[in-house]
Amino acid sequence: MEGHLFTCQGRYAMPLRTVEISFPSEVLDALAATYQDNADVIKEAAVLELYREGRISAGKAADILEMDRFEFIRYAGKKGIPYIRMSPDELENEIAMLEKSA
């Protein structure tokens, strides 16, 4: 694997590594039928999953995908990944605290 430095939107340099992944040809054919660049689609899916799991921040995900942070937050939301993640109990507690302070 070869290392490179990557500067995204002038924020900071991130070390990059190249990985090789093997997929069944039918998966790559399905991707090619819909998307221009398989590597970008796979990179995006990995970043979205890391963000969904809470392993990287919205800002870090945006940097990796070369998006503005708010653009990424909107995009993730369209993919079904909410920016604000609260359980029903946490939401109920937040509402109760807001009602007390009002």
PDB file of C-alpha atoms in Angstrom:
ATOM      1  CA  MET A   1       0.000   0.000   0.000  1.00  0.00           C
ATOM      2  CA  GLU A   2       1.248   3.402  -0.910  1.00  0.00           C
ATOM      3  CA  GLY A   3       0.778   6.409   1.383  1.00  0.00           C
ATOM      4  CA  HIS A   4      -0.206   9.866   0.158  1.00  0.00           C
ATOM      5  CA  LEU A   5      -1.246  13.107   1.818  1.00  0.00           C
ATOM      6  CA  PHE A   6      -4.654  14.429   0.974  1.00  0.00           C
ATOM      7  CA  THR A   7      -5.800  17.983   1.703  1.00  0.00           C
ATOM      8  CA  CYS A   8      -9.521  18.417   1.642  1.00  0.00           C
ATOM      9  CA  GLN A   9     -11.067  21.850   1.240  1.00  0.00           C
ATOM     10  CA  GLY A  10      -7.897  23.383   2.675  1.00  0.00           C
ATOM     11  CA  ARG A  11      -8.590  22.067   6.185  1.00  0.00           C
ATOM     12  CA  TYR A  12      -5.794  19.637   6.971  1.00  0.00           C
ATOM     13  CA  ALA A  13      -3.783  16.838   5.444  1.00  0.00           C
ATOM     14  CA  MET A  14      -4.893  13.263   6.003  1.00  0.00           C
ATOM     15  CA  PRO A  15      -2.629  10.345   5.212  1.00  0.00           C
ATOM     16  CA  LEU A  16      -4.165   8.130   2.549  1.00  0.00           C
ATOM     17  CA  ARG A  17      -3.627   4.467   1.852  1.00  0.00           C
ATOM     18  CA  THR A  18      -4.764   2.532  -1.177  1.00  0.00           C
ATOM     19  CA  VAL A  19      -6.498  -0.801  -0.653  1.00  0.00           C
ATOM     20  CA  GLU A  20      -7.489  -3.454  -3.115  1.00  0.00           C
ATOM     21  CA  ILE A  21     -10.871  -5.152  -2.656  1.00  0.00           C
ATOM     22  CA  SER A  22     -12.236  -8.143  -4.521  1.00  0.00           C
ATOM     23  CA  PHE A  23     -15.937  -8.355  -5.372  1.00  0.00           C
ATOM     24  CA  PRO A  24     -17.867 -10.861  -7.435  1.00  0.00           C
ATOM     25  CA  SER A  25     -18.123  -9.571 -10.998  1.00  0.00           C
ATOM     26  CA  GLU A  26     -21.935  -9.422 -10.766  1.00  0.00           C
ATOM     27  CA  VAL A  27     -21.641  -6.892  -7.917  1.00  0.00           C
ATOM     28  CA  LEU A  28     -19.251  -4.728  -9.914  1.00  0.00           C
ATOM     29  CA  ASP A  29     -21.480  -5.061 -13.006  1.00  0.00           C
ATOM     30  CA  ALA A  30     -24.482  -3.912 -10.949  1.00  0.00           C
ATOM     31  CA  LEU A  31     -22.508  -0.927  -9.652  1.00  0.00           C
ATOM     32  CA  ALA A  32     -21.250  -0.080 -13.137  1.00  0.00           C
ATOM     33  CA  ALA A  33     -24.803  -0.092 -14.478  1.00  0.00           C
ATOM     34  CA  THR A  34     -25.765   2.706 -12.084  1.00  0.00           C
ATOM     35  CA  TYR A  35     -22.604   4.540 -11.072  1.00  0.00           C
ATOM     36  CA  GLN A  36     -19.649   6.007 -12.951  1.00  0.00           C
ATOM     37  CA  ASP A  37     -16.861   5.110 -10.526  1.00  0.00           C
ATOM     38  CA  ASN A  38     -17.073   1.949  -8.404  1.00  0.00           C
ATOM     39  CA  ALA A  39     -14.254   3.095  -6.124  1.00  0.00           C
ATOM     40  CA  ASP A  40     -16.077   6.312  -5.212  1.00  0.00           C
ATOM     41  CA  VAL A  41     -19.300   4.416  -4.476  1.00  0.00           C
ATOM     42  CA  ILE A  42     -17.508   1.941  -2.222  1.00  0.00           C
ATOM     43  CA  LYS A  43     -15.615   4.756  -0.463  1.00  0.00           C
ATOM     44  CA  GLU A  44     -18.872   6.650   0.099  1.00  0.00           C
ATOM     45  CA  ALA A  45     -20.605   3.550   1.478  1.00  0.00           C
ATOM     46  CA  ALA A  46     -17.731   2.910   3.901  1.00  0.00           C
ATOM     47  CA  VAL A  47     -17.694   6.524   5.114  1.00  0.00           C
ATOM     48  CA  LEU A  48     -21.485   6.611   5.541  1.00  0.00           C
ATOM     49  CA  GLU A  49     -21.362   3.379   7.549  1.00  0.00           C
ATOM     50  CA  LEU A  50     -18.573   4.653   9.798  1.00  0.00           C
ATOM     51  CA  TYR A  51     -20.587   7.832  10.386  1.00  0.00           C
ATOM     52  CA  ARG A  52     -23.795   5.852  11.028  1.00  0.00           C
ATOM     53  CA  GLU A  53     -21.935   3.777  13.620  1.00  0.00           C
ATOM     54  CA  GLY A  54     -20.640   6.959  15.268  1.00  0.00           C
ATOM     55  CA  ARG A  55     -17.015   6.043  14.574  1.00  0.00           C
ATOM     56  CA  ILE A  56     -16.304   9.277  12.650  1.00  0.00           C
ATOM     57  CA  SER A  57     -17.836  12.728  12.919  1.00  0.00           C
ATOM     58  CA  ALA A  58     -19.908  14.499  10.292  1.00  0.00           C
ATOM     59  CA  GLY A  59     -16.998  16.892   9.746  1.00  0.00           C
ATOM     60  CA  LYS A  60     -14.514  14.060   9.188  1.00  0.00           C
ATOM     61  CA  ALA A  61     -16.936  12.252   6.856  1.00  0.00           C
ATOM     62  CA  ALA A  62     -17.498  15.474   4.917  1.00  0.00           C
ATOM     63  CA  ASP A  63     -13.748  16.009   4.571  1.00  0.00           C
ATOM     64  CA  ILE A  64     -13.183  12.480   3.286  1.00  0.00           C
ATOM     65  CA  LEU A  65     -16.006  12.813   0.742  1.00  0.00           C
ATOM     66  CA  GLU A  66     -14.898  16.353  -0.173  1.00  0.00           C
ATOM     67  CA  MET A  67     -18.200  17.929   0.862  1.00  0.00           C
ATOM     68  CA  ASP A  68     -19.172  20.845   3.042  1.00  0.00           C
ATOM     69  CA  ARG A  69     -20.196  19.588   6.513  1.00  0.00           C
ATOM     70  CA  PHE A  70     -23.808  20.729   6.152  1.00  0.00           C
ATOM     71  CA  GLU A  71     -23.994  19.240   2.662  1.00  0.00           C
ATOM     72  CA  PHE A  72     -22.839  15.911   4.141  1.00  0.00           C
ATOM     73  CA  ILE A  73     -25.384  16.104   6.972  1.00  0.00           C
ATOM     74  CA  ARG A  74     -28.189  16.661   4.436  1.00  0.00           C
ATOM     75  CA  TYR A  75     -26.857  13.886   2.205  1.00  0.00           C
ATOM     76  CA  ALA A  76     -26.581  11.423   5.096  1.00  0.00           C
ATOM     77  CA  GLY A  77     -30.144  12.305   6.090  1.00  0.00           C
ATOM     78  CA  LYS A  78     -31.338  11.488   2.575  1.00  0.00           C
ATOM     79  CA  LYS A  79     -29.600   8.126   2.987  1.00  0.00           C
ATOM     80  CA  GLY A  80     -31.547   7.524   6.215  1.00  0.00           C
ATOM     81  CA  ILE A  81     -28.799   8.490   8.652  1.00  0.00           C
ATOM     82  CA  PRO A  82     -30.039  11.182  11.047  1.00  0.00           C
ATOM     83  CA  TYR A  83     -27.729  13.877  12.361  1.00  0.00           C
ATOM     84  CA  ILE A  84     -29.402  13.997  15.773  1.00  0.00           C
ATOM     85  CA  ARG A  85     -29.573  10.558  17.291  1.00  0.00           C
ATOM     86  CA  MET A  86     -31.727  10.236  20.364  1.00  0.00           C
ATOM     87  CA  SER A  87     -33.668   7.386  21.810  1.00  0.00           C
ATOM     88  CA  PRO A  88     -37.357   8.043  22.493  1.00  0.00           C
ATOM     89  CA  ASP A  89     -36.524   8.329  26.225  1.00  0.00           C
ATOM     90  CA  GLU A  90     -33.766  10.875  25.563  1.00  0.00           C
ATOM     91  CA  LEU A  91     -36.105  12.915  23.374  1.00  0.00           C
ATOM     92  CA  GLU A  92     -38.817  12.808  26.038  1.00  0.00           C
ATOM     93  CA  ASN A  93     -36.308  14.020  28.676  1.00  0.00           C
ATOM     94  CA  GLU A  94     -35.155  16.854  26.383  1.00  0.00           C
ATOM     95  CA  ILE A  95     -38.750  17.974  25.794  1.00  0.00           C
ATOM     96  CA  ALA A  96     -39.505  17.844  29.521  1.00  0.00           C
ATOM     97  CA  MET A  97     -36.432  19.983  30.304  1.00  0.00           C
ATOM     98  CA  LEU A  98     -37.388  22.501  27.610  1.00  0.00           C
ATOM     99  CA  GLU A  99     -40.944  22.705  28.950  1.00  0.00           C
ATOM    100  CA  LYS A 100     -39.622  23.340  32.488  1.00  0.00           C
ATOM    101  CA  SER A 101     -37.401  26.160  31.320  1.00  0.00           C
ATOM    102  CA  ALA A 102     -40.152  27.830  29.237  1.00  0.00           C
TER     103      ALA A 102
END
